[in-house]
mmCIF file of C-alpha atoms in Angstrom:
data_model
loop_
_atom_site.group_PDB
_atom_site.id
_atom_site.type_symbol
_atom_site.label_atom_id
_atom_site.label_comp_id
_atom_site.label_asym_id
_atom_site.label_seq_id
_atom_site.Cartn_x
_atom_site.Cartn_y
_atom_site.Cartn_z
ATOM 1 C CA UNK A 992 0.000 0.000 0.000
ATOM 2 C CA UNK A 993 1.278 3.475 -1.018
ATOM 3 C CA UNK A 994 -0.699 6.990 -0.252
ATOM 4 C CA UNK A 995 -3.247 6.219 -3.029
ATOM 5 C CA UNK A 996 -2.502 1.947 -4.579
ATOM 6 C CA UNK A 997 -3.196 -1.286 -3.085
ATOM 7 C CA UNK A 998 -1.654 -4.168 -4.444
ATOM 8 C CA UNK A 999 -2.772 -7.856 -3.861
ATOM 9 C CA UNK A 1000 -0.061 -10.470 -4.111
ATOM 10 C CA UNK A 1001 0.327 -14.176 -4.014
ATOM 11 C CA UNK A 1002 3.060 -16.358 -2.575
ATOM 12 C CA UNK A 1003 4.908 -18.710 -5.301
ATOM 13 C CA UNK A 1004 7.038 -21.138 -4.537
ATOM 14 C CA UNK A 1005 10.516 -21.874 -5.967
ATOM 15 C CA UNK A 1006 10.405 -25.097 -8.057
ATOM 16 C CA UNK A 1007 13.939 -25.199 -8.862
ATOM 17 C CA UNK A 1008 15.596 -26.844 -5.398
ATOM 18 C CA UNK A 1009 19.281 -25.898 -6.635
ATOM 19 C CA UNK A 1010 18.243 -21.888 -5.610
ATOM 20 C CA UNK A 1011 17.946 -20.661 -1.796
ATOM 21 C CA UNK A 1012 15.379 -18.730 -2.427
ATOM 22 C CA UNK A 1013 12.225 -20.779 -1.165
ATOM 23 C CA UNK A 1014 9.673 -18.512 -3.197
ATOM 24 C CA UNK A 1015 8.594 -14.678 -3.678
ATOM 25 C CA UNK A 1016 5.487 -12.762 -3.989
ATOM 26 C CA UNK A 1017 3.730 -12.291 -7.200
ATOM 27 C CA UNK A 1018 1.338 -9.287 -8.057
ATOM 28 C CA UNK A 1019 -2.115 -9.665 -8.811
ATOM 29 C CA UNK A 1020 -4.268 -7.068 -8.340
ATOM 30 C CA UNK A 1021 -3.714 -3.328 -8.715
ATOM 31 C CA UNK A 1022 -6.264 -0.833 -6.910
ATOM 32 C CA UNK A 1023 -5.351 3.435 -7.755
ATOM 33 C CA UNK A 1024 -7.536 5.662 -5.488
ATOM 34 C CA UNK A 1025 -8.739 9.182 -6.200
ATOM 35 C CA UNK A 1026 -8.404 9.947 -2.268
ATOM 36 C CA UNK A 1027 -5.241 10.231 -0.180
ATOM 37 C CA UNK A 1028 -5.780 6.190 1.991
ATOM 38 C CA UNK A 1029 -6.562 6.170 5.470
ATOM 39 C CA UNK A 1030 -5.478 2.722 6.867
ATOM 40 C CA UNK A 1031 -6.918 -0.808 5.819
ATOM 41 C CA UNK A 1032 -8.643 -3.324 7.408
ATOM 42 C CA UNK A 1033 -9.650 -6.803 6.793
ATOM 43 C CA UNK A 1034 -12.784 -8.901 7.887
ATOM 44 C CA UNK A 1035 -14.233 -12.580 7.134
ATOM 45 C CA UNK A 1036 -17.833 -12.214 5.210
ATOM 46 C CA UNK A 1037 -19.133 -15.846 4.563
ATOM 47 C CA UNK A 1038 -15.515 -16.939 4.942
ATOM 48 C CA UNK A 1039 -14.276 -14.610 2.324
ATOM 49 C CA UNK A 1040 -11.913 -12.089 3.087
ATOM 50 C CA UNK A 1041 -12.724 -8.101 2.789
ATOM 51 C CA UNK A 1042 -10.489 -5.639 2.822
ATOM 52 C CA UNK A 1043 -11.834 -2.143 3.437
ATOM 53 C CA UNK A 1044 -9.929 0.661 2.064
ATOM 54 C CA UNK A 1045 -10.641 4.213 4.011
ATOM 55 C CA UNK A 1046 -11.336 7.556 1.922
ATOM 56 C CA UNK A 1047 -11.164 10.966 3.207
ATOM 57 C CA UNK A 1048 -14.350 12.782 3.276
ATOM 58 C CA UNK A 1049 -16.079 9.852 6.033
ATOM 59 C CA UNK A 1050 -16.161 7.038 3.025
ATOM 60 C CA UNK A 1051 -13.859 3.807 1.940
ATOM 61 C CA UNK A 1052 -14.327 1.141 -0.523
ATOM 62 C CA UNK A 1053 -14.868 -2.541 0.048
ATOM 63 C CA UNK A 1054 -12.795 -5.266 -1.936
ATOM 64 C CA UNK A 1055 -13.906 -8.368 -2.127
ATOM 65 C CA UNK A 1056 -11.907 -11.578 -2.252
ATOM 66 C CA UNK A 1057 -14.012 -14.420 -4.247
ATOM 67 C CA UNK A 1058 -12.418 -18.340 -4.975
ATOM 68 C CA UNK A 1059 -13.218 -19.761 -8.019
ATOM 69 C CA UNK A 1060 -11.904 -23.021 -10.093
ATOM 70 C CA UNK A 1061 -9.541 -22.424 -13.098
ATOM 71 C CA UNK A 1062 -9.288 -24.405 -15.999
ATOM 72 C CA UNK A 1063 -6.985 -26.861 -14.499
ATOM 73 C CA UNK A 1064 -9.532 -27.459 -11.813
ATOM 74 C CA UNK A 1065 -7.487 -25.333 -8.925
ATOM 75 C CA UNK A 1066 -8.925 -23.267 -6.470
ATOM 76 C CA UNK A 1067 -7.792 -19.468 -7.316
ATOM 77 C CA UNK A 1068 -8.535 -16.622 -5.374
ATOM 78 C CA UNK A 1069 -9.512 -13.087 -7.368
ATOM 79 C CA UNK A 1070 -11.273 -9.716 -6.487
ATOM 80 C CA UNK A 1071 -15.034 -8.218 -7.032
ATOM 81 C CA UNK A 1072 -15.021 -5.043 -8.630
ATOM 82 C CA UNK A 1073 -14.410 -2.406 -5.986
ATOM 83 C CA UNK A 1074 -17.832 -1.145 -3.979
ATOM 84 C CA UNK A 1075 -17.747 2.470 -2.521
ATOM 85 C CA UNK A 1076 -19.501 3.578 0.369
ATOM 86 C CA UNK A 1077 -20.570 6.884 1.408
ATOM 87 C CA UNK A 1078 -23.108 6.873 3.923
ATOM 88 C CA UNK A 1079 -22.027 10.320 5.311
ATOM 89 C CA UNK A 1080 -22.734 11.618 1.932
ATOM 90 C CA UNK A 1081 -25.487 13.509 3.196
ATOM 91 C CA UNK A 1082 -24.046 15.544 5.736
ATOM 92 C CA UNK A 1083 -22.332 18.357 5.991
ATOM 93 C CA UNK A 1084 -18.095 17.654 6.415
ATOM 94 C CA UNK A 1085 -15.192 18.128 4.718
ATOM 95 C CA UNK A 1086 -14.158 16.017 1.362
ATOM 96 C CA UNK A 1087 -10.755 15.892 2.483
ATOM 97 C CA UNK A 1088 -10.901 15.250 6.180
ATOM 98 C CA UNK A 1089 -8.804 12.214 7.498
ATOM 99 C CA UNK A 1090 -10.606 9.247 7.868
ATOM 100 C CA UNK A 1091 -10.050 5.499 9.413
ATOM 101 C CA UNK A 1092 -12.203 3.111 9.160
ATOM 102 C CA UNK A 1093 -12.216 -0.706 10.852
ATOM 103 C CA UNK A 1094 -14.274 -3.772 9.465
ATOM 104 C CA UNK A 1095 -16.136 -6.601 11.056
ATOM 105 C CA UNK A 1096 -17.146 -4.441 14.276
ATOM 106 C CA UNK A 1097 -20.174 -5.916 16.441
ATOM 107 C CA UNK A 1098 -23.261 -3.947 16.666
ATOM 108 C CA UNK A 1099 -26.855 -4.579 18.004
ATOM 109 C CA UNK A 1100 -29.678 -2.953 16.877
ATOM 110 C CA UNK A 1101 -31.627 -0.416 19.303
ATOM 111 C CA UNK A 1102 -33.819 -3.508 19.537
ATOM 112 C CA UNK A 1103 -31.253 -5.469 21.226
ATOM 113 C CA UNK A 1104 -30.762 -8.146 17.981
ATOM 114 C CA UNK A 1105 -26.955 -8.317 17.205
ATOM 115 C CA UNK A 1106 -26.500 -7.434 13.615
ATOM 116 C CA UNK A 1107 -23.601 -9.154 13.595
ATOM 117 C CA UNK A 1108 -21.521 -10.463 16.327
ATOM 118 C CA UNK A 1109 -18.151 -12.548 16.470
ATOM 119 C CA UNK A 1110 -19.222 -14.725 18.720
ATOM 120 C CA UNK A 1111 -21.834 -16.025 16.529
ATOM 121 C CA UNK A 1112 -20.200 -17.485 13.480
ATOM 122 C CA UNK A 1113 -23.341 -18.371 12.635
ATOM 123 C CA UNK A 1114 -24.391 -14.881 11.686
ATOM 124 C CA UNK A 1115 -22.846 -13.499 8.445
ATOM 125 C CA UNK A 1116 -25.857 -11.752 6.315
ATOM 126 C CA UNK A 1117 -24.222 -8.180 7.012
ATOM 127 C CA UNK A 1118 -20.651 -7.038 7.236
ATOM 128 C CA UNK A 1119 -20.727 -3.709 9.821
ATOM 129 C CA UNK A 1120 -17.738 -1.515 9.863
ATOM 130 C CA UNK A 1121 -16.948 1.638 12.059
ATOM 131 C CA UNK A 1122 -15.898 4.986 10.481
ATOM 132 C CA UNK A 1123 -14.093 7.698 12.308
ATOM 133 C CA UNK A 1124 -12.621 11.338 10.828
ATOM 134 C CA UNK A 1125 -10.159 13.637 12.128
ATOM 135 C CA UNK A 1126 -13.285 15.936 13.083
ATOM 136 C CA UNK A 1127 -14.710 13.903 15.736
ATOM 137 C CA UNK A 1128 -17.299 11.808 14.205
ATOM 138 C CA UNK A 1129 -18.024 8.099 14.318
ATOM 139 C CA UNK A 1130 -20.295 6.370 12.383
ATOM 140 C CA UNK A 1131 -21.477 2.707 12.376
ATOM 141 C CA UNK A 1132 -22.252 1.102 8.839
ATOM 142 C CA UNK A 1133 -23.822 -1.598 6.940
ATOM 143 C CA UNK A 1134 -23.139 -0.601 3.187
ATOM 144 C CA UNK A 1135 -24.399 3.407 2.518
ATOM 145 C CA UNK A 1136 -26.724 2.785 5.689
ATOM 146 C CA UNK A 1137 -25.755 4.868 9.013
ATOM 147 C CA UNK A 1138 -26.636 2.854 12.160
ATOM 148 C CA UNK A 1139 -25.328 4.507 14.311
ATOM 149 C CA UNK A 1140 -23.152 7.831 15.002
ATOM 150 C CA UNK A 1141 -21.906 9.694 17.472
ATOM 151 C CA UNK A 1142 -19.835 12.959 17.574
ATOM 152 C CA UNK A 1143 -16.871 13.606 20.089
ATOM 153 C CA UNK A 1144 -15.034 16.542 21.109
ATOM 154 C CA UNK A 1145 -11.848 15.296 20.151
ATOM 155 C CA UNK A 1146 -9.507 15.113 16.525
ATOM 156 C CA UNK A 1147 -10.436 11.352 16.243
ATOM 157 C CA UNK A 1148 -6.785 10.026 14.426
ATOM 158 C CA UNK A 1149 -7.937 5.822 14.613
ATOM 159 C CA UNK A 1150 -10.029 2.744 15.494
ATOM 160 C CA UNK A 1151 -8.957 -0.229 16.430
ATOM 161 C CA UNK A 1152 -10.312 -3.563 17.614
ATOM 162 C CA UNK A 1153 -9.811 -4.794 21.113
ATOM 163 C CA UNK A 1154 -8.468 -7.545 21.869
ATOM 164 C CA UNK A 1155 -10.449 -10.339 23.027
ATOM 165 C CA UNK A 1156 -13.603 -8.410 23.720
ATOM 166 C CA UNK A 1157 -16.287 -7.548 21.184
ATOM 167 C CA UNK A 1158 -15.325 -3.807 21.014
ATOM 168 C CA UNK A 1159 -13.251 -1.238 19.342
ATOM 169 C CA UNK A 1160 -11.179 1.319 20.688
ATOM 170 C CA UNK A 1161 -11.334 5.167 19.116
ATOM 171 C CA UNK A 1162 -8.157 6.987 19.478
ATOM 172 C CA UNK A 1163 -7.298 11.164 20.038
ATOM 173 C CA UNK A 1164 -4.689 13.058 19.149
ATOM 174 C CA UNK A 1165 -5.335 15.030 22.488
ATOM 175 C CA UNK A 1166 -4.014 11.491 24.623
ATOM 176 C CA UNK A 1167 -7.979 10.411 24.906
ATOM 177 C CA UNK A 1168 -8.881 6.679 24.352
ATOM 178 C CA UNK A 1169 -12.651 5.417 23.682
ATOM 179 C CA UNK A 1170 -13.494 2.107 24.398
ATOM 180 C CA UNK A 1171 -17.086 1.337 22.362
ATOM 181 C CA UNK A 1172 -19.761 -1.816 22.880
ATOM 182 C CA UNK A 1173 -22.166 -2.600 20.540
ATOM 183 C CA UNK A 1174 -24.907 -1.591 22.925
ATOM 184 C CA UNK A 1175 -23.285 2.072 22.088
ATOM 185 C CA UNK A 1176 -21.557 2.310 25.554
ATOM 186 C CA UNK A 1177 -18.865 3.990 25.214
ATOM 187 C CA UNK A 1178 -15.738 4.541 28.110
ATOM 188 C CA UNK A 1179 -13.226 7.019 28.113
ATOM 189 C CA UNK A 1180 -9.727 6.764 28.949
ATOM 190 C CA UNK A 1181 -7.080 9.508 29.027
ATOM 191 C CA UNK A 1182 -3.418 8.686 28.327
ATOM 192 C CA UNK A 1183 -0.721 10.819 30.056
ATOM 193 C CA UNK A 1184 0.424 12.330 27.034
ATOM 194 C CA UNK A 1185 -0.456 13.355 23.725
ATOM 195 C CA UNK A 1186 -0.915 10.215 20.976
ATOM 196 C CA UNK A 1187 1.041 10.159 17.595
ATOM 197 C CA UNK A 1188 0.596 6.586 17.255
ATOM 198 C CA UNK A 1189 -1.614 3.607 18.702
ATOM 199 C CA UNK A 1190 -1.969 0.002 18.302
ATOM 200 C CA UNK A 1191 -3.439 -2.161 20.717
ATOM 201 C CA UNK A 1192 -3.009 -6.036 21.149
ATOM 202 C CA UNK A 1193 -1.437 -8.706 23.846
ATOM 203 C CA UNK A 1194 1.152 -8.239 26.015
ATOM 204 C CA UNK A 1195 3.050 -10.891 27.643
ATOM 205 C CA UNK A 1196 3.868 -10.322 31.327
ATOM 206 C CA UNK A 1197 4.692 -12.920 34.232
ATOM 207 C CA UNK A 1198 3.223 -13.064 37.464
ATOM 208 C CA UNK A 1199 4.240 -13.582 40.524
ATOM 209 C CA UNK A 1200 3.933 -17.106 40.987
ATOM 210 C CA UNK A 1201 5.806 -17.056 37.833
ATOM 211 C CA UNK A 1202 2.907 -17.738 35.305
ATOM 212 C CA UNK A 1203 2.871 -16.633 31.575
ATOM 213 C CA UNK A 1204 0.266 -14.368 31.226
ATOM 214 C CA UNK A 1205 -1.114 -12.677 28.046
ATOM 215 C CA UNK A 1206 -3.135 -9.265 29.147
ATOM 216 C CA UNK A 1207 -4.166 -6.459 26.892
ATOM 217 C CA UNK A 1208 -2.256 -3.428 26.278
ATOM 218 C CA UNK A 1209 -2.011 -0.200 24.507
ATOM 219 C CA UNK A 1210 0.954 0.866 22.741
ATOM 220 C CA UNK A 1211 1.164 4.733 21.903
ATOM 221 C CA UNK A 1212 4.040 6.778 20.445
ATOM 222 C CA UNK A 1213 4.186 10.259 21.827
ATOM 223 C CA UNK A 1214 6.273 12.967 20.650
ATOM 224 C CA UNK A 1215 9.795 12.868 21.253
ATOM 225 C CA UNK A 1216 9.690 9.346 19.537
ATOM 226 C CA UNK A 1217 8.461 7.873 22.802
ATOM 227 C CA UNK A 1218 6.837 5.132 23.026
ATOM 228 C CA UNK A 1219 4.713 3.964 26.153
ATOM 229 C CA UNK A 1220 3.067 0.362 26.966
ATOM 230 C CA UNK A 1221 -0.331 0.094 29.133
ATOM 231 C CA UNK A 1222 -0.858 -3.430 30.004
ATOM 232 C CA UNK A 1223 -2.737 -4.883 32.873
ATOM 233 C CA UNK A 1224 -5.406 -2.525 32.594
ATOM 234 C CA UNK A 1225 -8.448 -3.365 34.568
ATOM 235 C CA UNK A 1226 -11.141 -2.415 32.010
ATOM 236 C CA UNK A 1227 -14.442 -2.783 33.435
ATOM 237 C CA UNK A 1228 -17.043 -4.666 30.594
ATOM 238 C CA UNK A 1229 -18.988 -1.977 29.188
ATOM 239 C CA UNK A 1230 -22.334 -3.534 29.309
ATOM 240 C CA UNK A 1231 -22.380 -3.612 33.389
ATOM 241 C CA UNK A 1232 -22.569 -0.006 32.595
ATOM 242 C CA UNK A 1233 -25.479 1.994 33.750
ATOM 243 C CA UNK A 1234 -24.293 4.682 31.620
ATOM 244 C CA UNK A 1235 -22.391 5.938 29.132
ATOM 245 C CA UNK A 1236 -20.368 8.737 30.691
ATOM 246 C CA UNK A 1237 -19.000 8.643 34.008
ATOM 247 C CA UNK A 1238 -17.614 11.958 34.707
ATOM 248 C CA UNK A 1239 -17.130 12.218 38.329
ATOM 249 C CA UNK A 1240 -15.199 8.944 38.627
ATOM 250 C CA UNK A 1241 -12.876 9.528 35.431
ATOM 251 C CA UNK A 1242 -9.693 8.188 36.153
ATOM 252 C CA UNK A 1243 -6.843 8.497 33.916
ATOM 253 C CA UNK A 1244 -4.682 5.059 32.782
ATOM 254 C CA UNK A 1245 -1.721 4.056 35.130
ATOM 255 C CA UNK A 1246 1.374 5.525 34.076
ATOM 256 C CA UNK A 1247 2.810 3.197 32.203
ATOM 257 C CA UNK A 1248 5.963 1.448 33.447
ATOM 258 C CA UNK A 1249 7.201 0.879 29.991
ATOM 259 C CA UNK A 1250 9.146 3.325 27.767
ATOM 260 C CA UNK A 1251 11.443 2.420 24.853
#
């Protein structure tokens, strides 16, 4: 991926055995974009991969893997033609603002039915993704239709799934970190810094009775070239929530007793 291509490649193995070279990737597909690219992300729909490509301007574009028999009867693996989405078409933002998006998200509808959860495999008739622009606005999809949206105060700059748990995390410049159910809960965290850079994943720590243990943690890159690890958070689960903001008990993250 480049500021405006994505490129597809496959893996081909080296016939010839006299070479050290065990194989090398081979280009397939070729994807130019009229908007400067977000990030990408990747979801399973009916056990097909997606890859969703962000777009300033609140949209991105879906590509869709499909497997299909050549003529030598072997299973090959090509690309739909590309889908846009713009659900935020309607409203009034900026075409070029910065936007990230992230695919396969959980969601329930404000009847309480999950439109799609990962728990339930079972349950693959819509592919929801989560849109978020530098401006402050989030925005959960299915196709061009807006389930559900939600404005902050802050320059959102990413989201992120989190580990484990069937939520995604919204990151701000300004050090602030959102932590988002599908009931629309939504937590928020403050760092003790301001964020360049965020990823969140597992984090392997030992215990004291000397046990491997992998928690969650956030990684964030501050300026200076910093870089700080939060790990054995105690998150509470969103859903015990009675409501969405908690202001009197905000508590920022422990400092983090990691810097590299």
């Amino acid at each position: 991926m480049t500021d405006r291509v994505v490129r597809s490649f496959k893996w081909v193995e080296n016939t010839n055995t006299k070479e050290d070279v065990k194989g090398w990737f081979v280009t397939l597909n070729k994807w130019e974009f009229a908007g400067q690219i977000g990030n990408l992300s990747s979801s399973l729909s009916d056990g097909v991969a997606e890859i969703f490509v962000s777009q300033p301007g609140g949209s991105c574009c879906r590509l869709k893997a499909c497997v299909s028999l050549n003529t030598n009867s072997i299973l090959e693996t090509n690309f739909e033609p590309p889908v846009y989405h713009n659900p935020t078409a309607s409203r009034s933002r900026n075409p070029l603002m910065q936007t990230q998006v992230l695919a396969g998200v959980s969601f329930k509808e404000t009847s309480g039915r999950a439109v799609r959860s990962r728990q339930n495999s079972s349950d693959k008739s819509k592919n929801i993704y989560a849109v978020c622009s530098f401006d402050g606005s989030l925005s959960v999809c299915n196709e061009d239709t807006v389930l559900w949206e939600h404005q902050t105060s802050e320059h959102l700059i990413g989201v992120y799934p989190f580990p484990l748990r069937d939520e995604f995390i919204l990151v701000a410049g300004s050090g602030a970190v959102y932590i988002v159910n599908d009931e629309k809960k939504m937590l928020k965290l403050l760092t003790t810094e301001s964020i360049n850079g965020f990823t969140a994943g597992l984090f392997g720590t030992v215990s004291q009775q000397g046990d491997h243990v992998n928690s969650c943690a956030f990684a964030t890159i501050c300026s200076g070239g910093r870089i700080f690890i939060y790990h054995s958070m105690n998150i509470p689960n969103l859903s015990m929530m009675k409501s969405v903001w908690r202001r009197p008990k905000k508590q920022p993250l422990p400092v983090p007793n990691t810097s590299i």
